[in-house]
Every structure is written in C-alpha cells, then in structure tokens.
Short mmCIF file of C-alpha atoms in Angstrom, two decimals:
data_model
loop_
_atom_site.label_atom_id
_atom_site.label_comp_id
_atom_site.label_asym_id
_atom_site.label_seq_id
_atom_site.Cartn_x
_atom_site.Cartn_y
_atom_site.Cartn_z
CA UNK Q 1 -3.32 23.56 -17.24
CA UNK Q 2 -5.11 23.90 -20.19
CA UNK Q 3 -9.35 21.97 -20.72
CA UNK Q 4 -7.44 20.45 -23.99
CA UNK Q 5 -5.33 18.60 -21.11
CA UNK Q 6 -7.12 18.42 -18.17
CA UNK Q 7 -9.23 16.49 -20.62
CA UNK Q 8 -6.00 14.70 -21.60
CA UNK Q 9 -5.29 13.60 -18.27
CA UNK Q 10 -8.62 12.45 -17.25
CA UNK Q 11 -8.60 10.40 -19.52
CA UNK Q 12 -6.10 8.85 -20.00
CA UNK Q 13 -6.88 7.95 -16.34
CA UNK Q 14 -9.87 5.63 -17.28
CA UNK Q 15 -7.12 4.08 -19.23
CA UNK Q 16 -5.70 0.88 -17.11
CA UNK Q 17 -3.02 0.39 -19.16
CA UNK Q 18 -1.33 3.55 -18.17
CA UNK Q 19 -1.21 1.60 -14.62
CA UNK Q 20 1.24 -1.41 -14.21
CA UNK Q 21 0.04 -1.84 -10.64
CA UNK Q 22 -3.18 -1.42 -9.89
CA UNK Q 23 -5.27 -2.22 -6.38
CA UNK Q 24 -8.46 -3.81 -8.24
CA UNK Q 25 -10.76 -5.11 -5.05
CA UNK Q 26 -10.43 -5.62 -0.93
CA UNK Q 27 -12.48 -7.82 0.96
CA UNK Q 28 -12.84 -6.59 4.60
CA UNK Q 29 -13.89 -8.17 7.66
CA UNK Q 30 -14.84 -6.76 10.69
CA UNK Q 31 -13.77 -8.14 13.86
CA UNK Q 32 -17.53 -7.72 15.29
CA UNK Q 33 -19.18 -8.89 12.83
CA UNK Q 34 -17.71 -12.43 11.63
CA UNK Q 35 -20.43 -13.22 9.26
CA UNK Q 36 -19.56 -9.78 7.43
CA UNK Q 37 -17.82 -9.04 4.42
CA UNK Q 38 -17.34 -6.06 3.48
CA UNK Q 39 -16.50 -6.12 -0.74
CA UNK Q 40 -14.98 -2.67 -2.27
CA UNK Q 41 -13.94 -1.45 -6.21
CA UNK Q 42 -11.47 0.30 -8.00
CA UNK Q 43 -11.56 0.13 -11.59
CA UNK Q 44 -9.90 3.86 -12.33
CA UNK Q 45 -6.64 5.57 -11.54
CA UNK Q 46 -8.64 7.55 -9.07
CA UNK Q 47 -11.15 6.35 -6.85
CA UNK Q 48 -12.72 8.25 -3.89
CA UNK Q 49 -14.24 7.06 -1.23
CA UNK Q 50 -17.70 9.55 0.39
CA UNK Q 51 -18.80 9.01 3.15
CA UNK Q 52 -20.63 11.33 6.48
CA UNK Q 53 -18.50 11.60 9.06
CA UNK Q 54 -17.48 8.37 11.28
CA UNK Q 55 -18.27 6.64 8.51
CA UNK Q 56 -14.47 4.76 8.49
CA UNK Q 57 -13.47 6.01 5.81
CA UNK Q 58 -10.29 7.06 7.10
CA UNK Q 59 -10.02 3.38 8.95
CA UNK Q 60 -10.56 1.96 5.56
CA UNK Q 61 -7.22 3.84 3.85
CA UNK Q 62 -5.59 3.00 7.33
CA UNK Q 63 -6.69 -0.49 7.44
CA UNK Q 64 -5.58 -1.31 3.47
CA UNK Q 65 -1.44 0.45 4.10
CA UNK Q 66 -1.50 -1.54 7.43
CA UNK Q 67 -1.78 -4.55 5.15
CA UNK Q 68 1.13 -3.53 2.22
CA UNK Q 69 3.14 -2.27 5.04
CA UNK Q 70 5.85 -3.10 6.84
CA UNK Q 71 3.59 -2.68 10.11
CA UNK Q 72 3.08 -4.98 12.13
CA UNK Q 73 -0.53 -3.38 12.47
CA UNK Q 74 -2.21 -5.59 10.30
CA UNK Q 75 -6.37 -4.31 11.69
CA UNK Q 76 -6.96 -0.47 12.50
CA UNK Q 77 -8.20 0.34 15.97
CA UNK Q 78 -12.20 -0.47 15.06
CA UNK Q 79 -10.95 -3.99 13.84
CA UNK Q 80 -11.12 -3.98 10.46
CA UNK Q 81 -9.10 -6.72 9.01
CA UNK Q 82 -8.38 -7.09 5.60
CA UNK Q 83 -8.78 -10.82 4.61
CA UNK Q 84 -7.64 -10.68 0.11
CA UNK Q 85 -6.64 -8.60 -2.24
CA UNK Q 86 -7.13 -8.28 -5.59
CA UNK Q 87 -3.92 -6.57 -8.34
CA UNK Q 88 -3.39 -6.90 -11.39
CA UNK Q 89 -0.91 -4.83 -14.54
CA UNK Q 90 -1.76 -3.08 -16.88
CA UNK Q 91 -2.40 -6.29 -18.93
CA UNK Q 92 -4.87 -7.93 -17.61
CA UNK Q 93 -1.87 -10.42 -15.15
CA UNK Q 94 -2.77 -11.24 -11.68
CA UNK Q 95 -0.47 -10.45 -9.53
CA UNK Q 96 0.25 -11.61 -5.82
CA UNK Q 97 0.23 -10.10 -2.80
CA UNK Q 98 4.58 -9.52 -2.80
CA UNK Q 99 4.55 -7.74 -5.39
CA UNK Q 100 2.56 -4.29 -4.20
CA UNK Q 101 5.65 -3.06 -2.57
CA UNK Q 102 4.88 0.76 -3.48
CA UNK Q 103 2.05 1.62 -0.94
CA UNK Q 104 2.00 4.77 0.46
CA UNK Q 105 -1.19 7.37 2.76
CA UNK Q 106 -0.64 10.68 2.86
CA UNK Q 107 -3.04 12.71 5.21
CA UNK Q 108 -2.55 16.64 4.37
CA UNK Q 109 -4.17 17.83 6.74
CA UNK Q 110 -1.76 16.32 9.64
CA UNK Q 111 1.30 16.63 7.31
CA UNK Q 112 -0.03 20.82 8.33
CA UNK Q 113 -0.27 19.84 11.38
CA UNK Q 114 2.32 18.22 12.63
CA UNK Q 115 5.13 20.31 10.69
CA UNK Q 116 3.13 23.60 11.87
CA UNK Q 117 3.77 22.56 15.56
CA UNK Q 118 7.69 21.33 14.94
CA UNK Q 119 7.82 25.04 13.56
CA UNK Q 120 6.33 27.07 16.13
CA UNK Q 121 7.89 24.94 19.33
CA UNK Q 122 11.21 24.37 17.70
CA UNK Q 123 13.90 28.63 18.24
CA UNK Q 124 15.89 26.88 15.43
CA UNK Q 125 14.76 26.12 12.43
CA UNK Q 126 17.04 28.64 10.69
CA UNK Q 127 19.71 26.31 12.01
CA UNK Q 128 18.77 23.52 10.51
CA UNK Q 129 18.47 25.08 7.39
CA UNK Q 130 22.49 25.65 7.82
CA UNK Q 131 24.05 23.35 5.19
CA UNK Q 132 20.91 22.15 3.22
CA UNK Q 133 21.07 22.95 -0.20
CA UNK Q 134 17.52 24.02 -1.55
CA UNK Q 135 16.03 21.80 -4.17
CA UNK Q 136 14.49 23.37 -7.18
CA UNK Q 137 11.60 20.32 -8.00
CA UNK Q 138 8.65 23.30 -7.32
CA UNK Q 139 11.16 25.54 -8.49
CA UNK Q 140 10.51 24.95 -12.93
CA UNK Q 141 8.27 28.02 -14.79
CA UNK Q 142 5.88 24.67 -16.15
CA UNK Q 143 5.46 23.32 -11.94
CA UNK Q 144 4.89 27.31 -10.52
CA UNK Q 145 2.84 28.48 -13.80
CA UNK Q 146 0.37 25.60 -12.38
CA UNK Q 147 0.48 25.82 -8.84
CA UNK Q 148 0.11 29.25 -9.71
CA UNK Q 149 -3.25 28.24 -11.02
CA UNK Q 150 -4.30 25.02 -8.01
CA UNK Q 151 -3.31 27.75 -5.15
CA UNK Q 152 -4.58 31.81 -6.44
CA UNK Q 153 -1.56 32.75 -6.17
CA UNK Q 154 1.67 34.40 -9.23
CA UNK Q 155 5.04 32.62 -8.54
CA UNK Q 156 8.34 33.73 -8.95
CA UNK Q 157 10.22 31.08 -7.14
CA UNK Q 158 9.86 27.93 -5.07
CA UNK Q 159 12.79 26.95 -3.13
CA UNK Q 160 12.76 23.37 -1.00
CA UNK Q 161 14.37 22.53 2.24
CA UNK Q 162 14.91 18.96 3.21
CA UNK Q 163 15.68 18.10 6.40
CA UNK Q 164 15.69 14.04 7.61
CA UNK Q 165 16.04 12.01 11.05
CA UNK Q 166 13.98 15.57 12.83
CA UNK Q 167 11.05 13.40 14.28
CA UNK Q 168 12.55 9.50 15.32
CA UNK Q 169 9.17 7.85 15.44
CA UNK Q 170 8.74 8.16 11.93
CA UNK Q 171 11.88 8.19 10.69
CA UNK Q 172 11.08 8.24 7.28
CA UNK Q 173 9.39 11.55 7.49
CA UNK Q 174 11.11 14.49 6.14
CA UNK Q 175 10.60 17.84 6.78
CA UNK Q 176 9.76 20.25 3.18
CA UNK Q 177 10.85 23.96 4.19
CA UNK Q 178 9.03 25.77 1.66
CA UNK Q 179 10.61 29.05 0.75
CA UNK Q 180 8.34 31.36 -1.58
CA UNK Q 181 8.54 34.34 -3.50
CA UNK Q 182 5.38 36.09 -5.52
CA UNK Q 183 5.13 37.87 -8.70
CA UNK Q 184 4.92 41.21 -6.47
CA UNK Q 185 8.49 40.40 -4.24
CA UNK Q 186 7.11 39.47 -1.45
CA UNK Q 187 8.86 35.95 0.18
CA UNK Q 188 8.16 34.10 3.06
CA UNK Q 189 7.84 30.27 4.34
CA UNK Q 190 5.81 27.84 6.23
CA UNK Q 191 5.01 29.50 9.21
CA UNK Q 192 3.76 32.97 7.18
CA UNK Q 193 2.11 30.77 4.22
CA UNK Q 194 -2.67 29.91 5.13
CA UNK Q 195 -3.17 25.85 5.66
CA UNK Q 196 -4.73 25.62 2.22
CA UNK Q 197 -1.13 27.03 -0.26
CA UNK Q 198 0.86 24.84 2.42
CA UNK Q 199 -1.80 21.64 1.86
CA UNK Q 200 -1.48 21.95 -1.97
CA UNK Q 201 2.17 23.19 -2.26
CA UNK Q 202 3.20 20.30 0.46
CA UNK Q 203 0.79 18.10 -1.81
CA UNK Q 204 3.09 19.07 -5.45
CA UNK Q 205 6.54 18.79 -3.46
CA UNK Q 206 4.86 14.88 -2.60
CA UNK Q 207 3.63 13.73 -6.21
CA UNK Q 208 7.11 15.04 -7.02
CA UNK Q 209 9.86 11.90 -5.68
CA UNK Q 210 6.90 9.72 -5.52
CA UNK Q 211 8.01 6.43 -7.46
CA UNK Q 212 6.02 6.12 -9.93
CA UNK Q 213 3.71 2.35 -9.69
CA UNK Q 214 2.89 3.23 -5.93
CA UNK Q 215 -0.60 2.86 -4.38
CA UNK Q 216 -1.11 5.94 -2.87
CA UNK Q 217 -3.98 6.84 -0.56
CA UNK Q 218 -5.22 10.17 -0.14
CA UNK Q 219 -7.07 10.53 3.33
CA UNK Q 220 -9.62 14.64 2.91
CA UNK Q 221 -7.14 16.51 0.31
CA UNK Q 222 -9.81 19.16 0.63
CA UNK Q 223 -9.42 20.04 4.08
CA UNK Q 224 -9.09 23.94 4.09
CA UNK Q 225 -8.98 24.52 1.12
CA UNK Q 226 -11.18 26.00 -2.04
CA UNK Q 227 -13.34 24.74 -3.70
CA UNK Q 228 -11.57 26.06 -6.75
CA UNK Q 229 -8.32 24.63 -5.82
CA UNK Q 230 -9.67 21.13 -5.61
CA UNK Q 231 -10.77 21.48 -8.24
CA UNK Q 232 -7.25 22.24 -10.61
CA UNK Q 233 -5.25 19.75 -7.45
CA UNK Q 234 -7.39 17.40 -8.42
CA UNK Q 235 -6.88 18.31 -12.51
CA UNK Q 236 -3.20 18.20 -11.65
CA UNK Q 237 -3.51 14.83 -9.60
CA UNK Q 238 -4.95 12.81 -12.38
CA UNK Q 239 -1.92 14.57 -14.61
CA UNK Q 240 0.94 13.41 -12.50
CA UNK Q 241 -1.31 9.39 -12.02
CA UNK Q 242 -1.81 8.52 -15.55
CA UNK Q 243 1.98 9.70 -16.38
CA UNK Q 244 3.41 8.32 -13.38
CA UNK Q 245 0.95 5.05 -13.12
CA UNK Q 246 -0.37 5.98 -9.85
CA UNK Q 247 -3.03 4.32 -8.03
CA UNK Q 248 -5.02 6.52 -6.31
CA UNK Q 249 -7.72 6.34 -4.17
CA UNK Q 250 -9.11 8.99 -1.87
CA UNK Q 251 -11.95 9.60 0.48
CA UNK Q 252 -13.91 12.80 0.25
CA UNK Q 253 -16.84 15.01 1.64
CA UNK Q 254 -16.58 17.39 -1.16
CA UNK Q 255 -18.27 17.05 -3.87
CA UNK Q 256 -16.40 19.71 -6.06
CA UNK Q 257 -13.85 16.32 -6.14
CA UNK Q 258 -16.36 13.94 -6.51
CA UNK Q 259 -17.63 15.56 -9.33
CA UNK Q 260 -13.82 15.58 -10.91
CA UNK Q 261 -13.51 11.76 -10.38
CA UNK Q 262 -16.69 10.64 -11.50
CA UNK Q 263 -20.17 9.52 -10.83
CA UNK Q 264 -18.48 5.50 -12.08
CA UNK Q 265 -15.07 5.99 -10.03
CA UNK Q 266 -16.87 6.69 -6.98
CA UNK Q 267 -17.45 4.22 -3.49
CA UNK Q 268 -20.12 5.59 -1.06
CA UNK Q 269 -18.95 4.30 2.14
CA UNK Q 270 -21.65 3.86 5.25
CA UNK Q 271 -22.61 1.74 8.45
CA UNK Q 272 -25.37 0.22 8.25
CA UNK Q 273 -27.03 -1.02 12.04
CA UNK Q 274 -27.84 -4.87 10.62
CA UNK Q 275 -25.20 -4.76 7.89
CA UNK Q 276 -22.35 -2.83 9.70
CA UNK Q 277 -20.15 -0.72 6.87
CA UNK Q 278 -21.54 -1.19 3.74
CA UNK Q 279 -20.10 0.58 0.48
CA UNK Q 280 -22.31 0.76 -2.53
CA UNK Q 281 -21.81 2.29 -5.91
CA UNK Q 282 -23.81 5.35 -5.94
CA UNK Q 283 -26.64 4.99 -9.35
CA UNK Q 284 -27.15 8.98 -9.41
CA UNK Q 285 -25.17 12.73 -8.29
CA UNK Q 286 -28.45 13.44 -6.17
CA UNK Q 287 -27.60 9.69 -4.26
CA UNK Q 288 -23.48 10.22 -3.19
CA UNK Q 289 -24.54 13.77 -2.26
CA UNK Q 290 -27.37 12.93 -0.11
CA UNK Q 291 -24.64 10.43 1.28
CA UNK Q 292 -22.89 13.61 2.41
CA UNK Q 293 -25.60 15.80 3.58
CA UNK Q 294 -25.43 18.22 1.10
CA UNK Q 295 -28.19 19.03 -1.59
CA UNK Q 296 -28.48 19.38 -5.18
CA UNK Q 297 -29.69 22.36 -6.96
CA UNK Q 298 -31.53 22.49 -10.21
CA UNK Q 299 -28.85 21.74 -12.55
CA UNK Q 300 -31.68 21.61 -15.62
CA UNK Q 301 -35.69 22.36 -17.22
CA UNK Q 302 -37.89 19.66 -19.18
CA UNK Q 303 -40.12 22.23 -20.56
CA UNK Q 304 -43.62 20.62 -21.70
CA UNK Q 305 -46.60 21.63 -23.48
CA UNK Q 306 -49.36 21.23 -20.52
CA UNK Q 307 -49.90 19.23 -17.13
CA UNK Q 308 -51.09 15.95 -18.82
CA UNK Q 309 -47.83 16.18 -20.48
CA UNK Q 310 -45.95 16.75 -16.96
CA UNK Q 311 -47.51 14.32 -15.64
CA UNK Q 312 -46.68 11.71 -18.29
CA UNK Q 313 -42.98 12.62 -18.09
CA UNK Q 314 -42.72 12.94 -14.80
CA UNK Q 315 -44.24 8.75 -13.92
CA UNK Q 316 -42.29 8.03 -17.45
CA UNK Q 317 -39.04 8.87 -16.12
CA UNK Q 318 -39.53 8.23 -12.29
CA UNK Q 319 -39.55 4.94 -13.64
CA UNK Q 320 -36.65 4.20 -14.53
CA UNK Q 321 -34.37 6.85 -12.42
CA UNK Q 322 -35.89 8.03 -9.61
CA UNK Q 323 -33.03 10.41 -9.10
CA UNK Q 324 -33.24 11.93 -12.88
CA UNK Q 325 -36.16 14.35 -11.67
CA UNK Q 326 -34.58 15.54 -8.55
CA UNK Q 327 -32.37 17.68 -10.26
CA UNK Q 328 -34.53 18.42 -13.45
CA UNK Q 329 -38.22 21.12 -13.34
CA UNK Q 330 -40.43 20.20 -14.82
CA UNK Q 331 -42.19 23.46 -16.62
CA UNK Q 332 -45.75 23.32 -18.31
CA UNK Q 333 -46.03 26.19 -20.68
CA UNK Q 334 -49.16 26.00 -22.28
CA UNK Q 335 -48.62 24.33 -25.92
CA UNK Q 336 -46.62 23.24 -27.96
CA UNK Q 337 -46.37 27.31 -29.65
CA UNK Q 338 -44.85 28.44 -26.48
CA UNK Q 339 -41.96 26.20 -26.50
CA UNK Q 340 -41.64 26.64 -30.69
CA UNK Q 341 -41.45 30.24 -29.50
CA UNK Q 342 -38.99 29.34 -26.82
CA UNK Q 343 -36.40 27.29 -29.23
CA UNK Q 344 -36.73 29.73 -32.04
CA UNK Q 345 -35.37 32.17 -29.84
CA UNK Q 346 -33.03 30.35 -27.44
CA UNK Q 347 -29.62 31.59 -28.73
CA UNK Q 348 -27.48 32.18 -26.33
CA UNK Q 349 -23.69 33.81 -27.05
CA UNK Q 350 -22.10 31.82 -24.73
CA UNK Q 351 -21.97 28.51 -23.47
CA UNK Q 352 -24.61 27.79 -19.95
CA UNK Q 353 -23.94 25.51 -16.91
CA UNK Q 354 -28.20 24.06 -17.13
CA UNK Q 355 -29.49 21.66 -18.97
CA UNK Q 356 -32.79 22.56 -20.68
CA UNK Q 357 -34.72 20.50 -23.35
CA UNK Q 358 -38.15 20.13 -24.63
CA UNK Q 359 -40.13 17.66 -24.66
CA UNK Q 360 -43.20 17.44 -27.44
CA UNK Q 361 -46.69 15.59 -26.78
CA UNK Q 362 -46.78 12.46 -29.57
CA UNK Q 363 -48.34 14.21 -31.96
CA UNK Q 364 -46.27 17.27 -32.72
CA UNK Q 365 -43.43 14.82 -33.09
CA UNK Q 366 -43.42 16.52 -36.81
CA UNK Q 367 -41.66 19.60 -35.64
CA UNK Q 368 -38.85 17.65 -33.90
CA UNK Q 369 -37.03 17.62 -37.75
CA UNK Q 370 -36.52 20.84 -38.23
CA UNK Q 371 -35.17 21.38 -34.66
CA UNK Q 372 -32.18 19.61 -34.81
CA UNK Q 373 -30.94 22.47 -35.01
CA UNK Q 374 -31.56 24.05 -32.37
CA UNK Q 375 -29.08 24.88 -28.61
CA UNK Q 376 -32.59 23.22 -26.94
CA UNK Q 377 -32.42 19.33 -28.00
CA UNK Q 378 -36.35 18.05 -28.20
CA UNK Q 379 -38.33 14.85 -28.51
CA UNK Q 380 -41.85 13.12 -28.29
CA UNK Q 381 -44.01 11.51 -25.09
CA UNK Q 382 -44.12 8.01 -26.46
CA UNK Q 383 -47.66 6.86 -27.89
CA UNK Q 384 -48.45 3.75 -30.53
CA UNK Q 385 -49.77 5.55 -32.96
CA UNK Q 386 -48.97 9.49 -32.36
CA UNK Q 387 -51.44 11.00 -29.67
CA UNK Q 388 -51.35 13.45 -27.16
CA UNK Q 389 -50.80 12.33 -23.72
CA UNK Q 390 -54.90 13.10 -23.07
CA UNK Q 391 -55.60 10.46 -25.32
CA UNK Q 392 -53.15 8.15 -24.43
CA UNK Q 393 -53.80 8.21 -21.15
CA UNK Q 394 -58.28 8.28 -21.87
CA UNK Q 395 -57.94 5.19 -24.36
CA UNK Q 396 -56.04 3.55 -21.24
CA UNK Q 397 -58.59 4.08 -18.81
CA UNK Q 398 -61.59 2.83 -20.88
CA UNK Q 399 -59.49 -0.17 -21.59
CA UNK Q 400 -58.66 -0.97 -18.05
CA UNK Q 401 -61.70 0.34 -15.39
CA UNK Q 402 -61.80 -2.41 -13.75
CA UNK Q 403 -58.33 -2.92 -12.49
CA UNK Q 404 -57.11 1.02 -12.53
CA UNK Q 405 -61.09 0.89 -9.81
CA UNK Q 406 -59.86 -1.49 -7.82
CA UNK Q 407 -55.71 0.77 -7.74
CA UNK Q 408 -57.92 3.97 -7.02
CA UNK Q 409 -59.49 2.02 -3.96
CA UNK Q 410 -63.04 2.49 -5.78
CA UNK Q 411 -66.32 1.13 -7.07
CA UNK Q 412 -65.94 -0.06 -10.18
CA UNK Q 413 -69.76 0.37 -10.79
CA UNK Q 414 -69.05 4.16 -9.65
CA UNK Q 415 -66.04 4.73 -11.35
CA UNK Q 416 -68.06 2.99 -15.08
CA UNK Q 417 -70.59 5.61 -14.44
CA UNK Q 418 -68.50 8.40 -13.48
CA UNK Q 419 -66.30 7.93 -17.15
CA UNK Q 420 -69.64 7.70 -18.73
CA UNK Q 421 -70.87 10.51 -18.03
CA UNK Q 422 -67.93 12.73 -19.08
CA UNK Q 423 -66.93 11.10 -21.36
CA UNK Q 424 -68.60 13.42 -23.72
CA UNK Q 425 -66.16 16.71 -23.11
CA UNK Q 426 -63.07 17.12 -24.59
CA UNK Q 427 -60.24 14.98 -23.85
CA UNK Q 428 -58.56 17.43 -21.73
CA UNK Q 429 -61.25 18.62 -18.77
CA UNK Q 430 -62.00 14.92 -18.93
CA UNK Q 431 -60.13 13.29 -15.92
CA UNK Q 432 -60.89 17.45 -14.65
CA UNK Q 433 -64.09 16.67 -14.37
CA UNK Q 434 -64.13 12.81 -13.55
CA UNK Q 435 -61.74 13.65 -10.27
CA UNK Q 436 -64.33 16.53 -9.21
CA UNK Q 437 -66.92 13.47 -9.15
CA UNK Q 438 -65.15 10.72 -7.43
CA UNK Q 439 -63.52 12.96 -4.91
CA UNK Q 440 -59.59 11.76 -6.17
CA UNK Q 441 -57.08 14.19 -7.14
CA UNK Q 442 -56.90 13.77 -10.62
CA UNK Q 443 -53.37 13.75 -10.24
CA UNK Q 444 -53.70 10.39 -8.59
CA UNK Q 445 -55.34 9.36 -11.44
CA UNK Q 446 -52.93 10.11 -13.83
CA UNK Q 447 -50.71 8.62 -12.47
CA UNK Q 448 -52.44 5.76 -11.59
CA UNK Q 449 -53.56 5.20 -15.77
CA UNK Q 450 -49.98 6.68 -16.71
CA UNK Q 451 -48.49 3.34 -14.52
CA UNK Q 452 -50.65 1.08 -16.38
CA UNK Q 453 -49.70 2.68 -19.28
CA UNK Q 454 -46.12 1.71 -19.09
CA UNK Q 455 -47.10 -1.68 -17.84
CA UNK Q 456 -48.44 -2.27 -21.06
CA UNK Q 457 -46.40 -0.39 -22.97
CA UNK Q 458 -42.80 -1.02 -21.83
CA UNK Q 459 -40.44 -0.53 -24.32
CA UNK Q 460 -41.20 2.69 -25.50
CA UNK Q 461 -41.50 4.01 -21.86
CA UNK Q 462 -37.17 2.89 -21.37
CA UNK Q 463 -36.50 4.42 -24.94
CA UNK Q 464 -38.17 7.54 -23.81
CA UNK Q 465 -36.30 7.56 -20.80
CA UNK Q 466 -33.32 6.34 -22.08
CA UNK Q 467 -33.33 9.72 -24.19
CA UNK Q 468 -34.41 11.57 -21.86
CA UNK Q 469 -31.87 11.10 -19.53
CA UNK Q 470 -29.03 11.09 -22.60
CA UNK Q 471 -30.45 13.91 -24.86
CA UNK Q 472 -28.28 16.26 -26.42
CA UNK Q 473 -24.67 15.03 -25.34
CA UNK Q 474 -22.40 12.62 -26.32
CA UNK Q 475 -22.46 9.35 -24.06
CA UNK Q 476 -19.61 6.11 -24.10
CA UNK Q 477 -21.59 3.28 -24.92
CA UNK Q 478 -19.78 1.87 -22.06
CA UNK Q 479 -21.86 4.66 -20.37
CA UNK Q 480 -24.92 3.90 -22.51
CA UNK Q 481 -24.61 0.64 -21.05
CA UNK Q 482 -24.37 1.50 -17.41
CA UNK Q 483 -27.55 3.96 -17.39
CA UNK Q 484 -29.28 1.12 -18.85
CA UNK Q 485 -28.23 -1.21 -15.54
CA UNK Q 486 -29.40 1.31 -13.33
CA UNK Q 487 -33.29 1.05 -15.60
CA UNK Q 488 -32.86 -2.04 -15.39
CA UNK Q 489 -32.34 -2.16 -11.21
CA UNK Q 490 -34.86 0.41 -10.89
CA UNK Q 491 -37.48 -0.82 -12.93
CA UNK Q 492 -37.31 -4.12 -12.54
CA UNK Q 493 -37.21 -4.79 -16.45
CA UNK Q 494 -35.25 -7.45 -18.54
CA UNK Q 495 -33.75 -4.01 -21.00
CA UNK Q 496 -31.60 -5.91 -23.75
CA UNK Q 497 -32.91 -4.28 -26.56
CA UNK Q 498 -31.93 -1.25 -25.91
CA UNK Q 499 -28.40 -2.84 -25.73
CA UNK Q 500 -29.32 -4.15 -28.63
CA UNK Q 501 -29.58 -0.82 -30.78
CA UNK Q 502 -26.48 0.97 -28.73
CA UNK Q 503 -24.56 -2.41 -30.30
CA UNK Q 504 -26.12 -1.89 -33.89
CA UNK Q 505 -24.36 1.89 -33.76
CA UNK Q 506 -21.29 0.19 -33.64
CA UNK Q 507 -19.62 3.34 -32.04
CA UNK Q 508 -17.64 3.91 -29.56
CA UNK Q 509 -19.42 7.47 -28.34
CA UNK Q 510 -23.72 8.04 -28.98
CA UNK Q 511 -26.40 10.03 -29.39
CA UNK Q 512 -29.66 9.10 -28.55
CA UNK Q 513 -33.00 10.77 -29.75
CA UNK Q 514 -36.85 9.62 -29.62
CA UNK Q 515 -38.99 10.76 -32.04
CA UNK Q 516 -42.48 9.65 -30.48
CA UNK Q 517 -42.62 5.87 -31.57
CA UNK Q 518 -39.28 5.21 -31.52
CA UNK Q 519 -35.33 5.44 -30.51
CA UNK Q 520 -32.45 6.50 -32.65
CA UNK Q 521 -28.74 5.49 -32.22
CA UNK Q 522 -26.37 7.11 -33.98
CA UNK Q 523 -22.71 7.13 -34.10
CA UNK Q 524 -21.23 10.58 -32.50
CA UNK Q 525 -19.36 11.80 -35.48
#
C-alpha cells in the first residue's frame, strides 16, 4: 500500500458512517464481585485493548463473543458476564441486540497451532486435496503485492485449498492449505512456512471471505510476527475494515500495533486488588507503554536558554501533562544566541523522526517572528511583561515570601533576611546565593516559586503548555479538545477559555503558537 492509501485507510476507520453495525459499548459484571461493573466503549472501526499478561484481555473478547454467538456458554471461565450492550448503525440509530448476527473471533496463533498439529500428525494430507479445486482469492496481483509487502517476500503465486468437515468438534472450521511460489521459483505449503508467514497469509485469507458488517474480535495477532509485518498488517486491516464495514476490536501486547491504532482508540485493561477488572483510556503514550511493561525512548528535545528557563518550562508542562516530559529531553544551551545558531544552521536533508523545538525567554520573544519558517519551531516562556524567567521568579518570590516560606518549611524572618542580603546581586545569582544561605537546594526553591507563579497565572501557564505539546503540528480541533480535557483532569482547572480559542479559529485543524503573552490558534491551510 502506498503512503497516501495507508493514510486514507486510517482516516476512513475514524469515519463511523462507514460502519452499519457498530458495537459502541459493553457493560460486564464479574460473578466474584457482583457490585463491580466494567464499562468499555468503542468509538472507531478499530479499537485496541492492551494490558499485561493475565489482565483478562482474552477472557474479555471471549465473553463478548459468547454473548452474541449461539453458544449456550454465556460466561467466560473467569466468571465475566455481559450485562448490557450498546449497538448503533451508521446513522447513530440504536440497534437491538438481535440485529448483531455476524460476529467472529479470531485467535491467529491458536489457529496456527491447530492446523500445524493436524498437518504434522496426519499421513494423508495430500489425499484430502484430491478433487478440491484451489481458490485464487489471494492470487490476484494486487493482493499478492500487498501480502508480499506485509511478509517481506515476493510471491508470484498463492493458491488456497479449502477443506471442510475436518474437525467434528468445530464443524464451521475450514482448513486452508496454502501453496505459494516465490519470485525466485521456490514452492512450498503450510508445513514449510514459518509461524509469522502463515499467520499473515491466514489473516489475508480470513479477511477475504468474512462477511460485510461483521463484528470481528482478534486476539493478539502480533504473535510470531515481526514489528515491520505487524504495522503493514494493521494497515491492510484498516483498509478492509473501512471498505467492508468490519468493526474490529483487537487485544495486543504490541506497542507497534498501538502506535498504529492511535491513542484515542486504545483501552487499558488491568486488575486492581480493590476493584477487580478496570478499563481506562490512556492520556499519553507512556501510560499504555507502562501498562505493557515497556519503556519509551526519548522522542524529542526542547532547547532552552539556561537552567532557570529549564525549571520554568518543566514545572509549567508537568502541571498539565506529567507524561509529556518523560519522552522529551530538556536541554539548556547557555543563552539565546546558541539557540539562534542551531535554528539557523539546522537544515536536514530529509524529515527526521524526532521532535525538536526551542523555547526562548519571554524577553527574546521579538525573535520568534523571524524564525517562523525554520525547521525548528519556537515559542516563548510566559510572562506578564516580557521578562526573562529569573525576573519573573524573583518578582513572584518578593510578593509571596510568607506563603513560600511555609511551603519551604523555613522561618519567614530567616527567609526575608537572606532575600534582602542577596537582592543586590545579578538576577541569575540571587536564588543560588539564597540556596546556599538557607541550605535548601536551588531547584526546590525555584520549583516552589514557579508553582506559586502558575497558581497566580493559570491562563498563561495553560496557554504555554498547550502550545508546547502541539508546537509545529497540525492538530484536528477534536483532538485538541481531548488534549484540553486531559489538561483539565491533571491540573484540576477549568480551561474553557482554551476551547473558546480553538472554536474561534473555525477550522477542522489548527496550529498553535505562544509568543510569551498570548496563545494564537490559527487555521491549518
């Protein structure tokens, strides 16, 4: 699939009008905790449920499947029970439960084991193929090319022999025998395939015959599949899902799959000792990675003038999104001139997969306009009068000595005496000198003063934080609204004024930019 087609497929997955049968919410109870209700919602054609091993992901899928299937088994072995479902059509009209007739569950690795065991323990597999015509559903050039891209091999031929009535205990199971030939002339079938290759081909075949408007539950399709193949396979799933209206709910341990699905379409399942099973929407990528026990590499750097600016930026962002800086590195460059030089000479030959932006002190905000076209985007720290952060911090300290002395657990008189003694020094040296005098780390003093500044200036703080988290990126207005909601939850502040700024832009997507005094939200053209 070409990049444009991939992007279009994922956009179409978000368009609910492509899906005539949507499972939008499920409520479940646990027989061991009758007072506990588990709620999980789905708002996209593909939703991913993640969690650590043993968190109950597979049981959740099986419970949902059993509820809709004709099976009399309405509970999972863990005691989960569906108590309510919400289904709608493409017009957002509520559908009765009985209208969800097509629901399938796919457990790729279990299927591989089942077929592999049968083939390796059966002597007459070739005889089973006698009189069976092959199906060319995967042999069309376009399908072969897509499958070749997913697997990483070039296929010149793919034949499928479909054998029915092989497993008496599972009368609906069809045994596919795949015969492939590569462009180099090598021919082989299931018994000589690697697990990952078989699973990829099987999923392509499965998606070729599954009915339109099906609810499809997929359990951990990433098993034995490389990271590259996982991502390409998800791209193909997105294409088929939106084209055939197949509503997909998948469980996964794979960060690569989660990155594809997107933050707003991820649900984290965990078991809390006091609450039982629990589902949350992650606010940030680091949260779902933590739920998988996976670390996150540094994905970008924020360039600042000095240590004071670094502390100011850190406290401002952490107030509204404590996850953001876990994957961004704050770098002090020893003055605005060094930032300017880096911006001026940074001219990469190709796009880099790394966020890089600059934050100037507010007294240097007059430089921002001349740098708007640079590869490294820049904003300014907030200030009421375009002061640098040392001045801003000092003014806040002087005005709130008593409350800051309390937060630092120091005598007000001792604090005042030290402040008065060192107030004649350069702004950059004052807090450092006071720190040595009262034996409190300068970082702790700064942090306390900055928190007080944020308390006094919540609007400027929020405007800066929102711009820092979205700088240089075209952001959909709906996505921006979700970010603002997350900021409200973390800060416990009402940020309705940010929503008004976004609304005033009157655009589907916008850019944000903070100049030290105010936030600009402009339409993305």
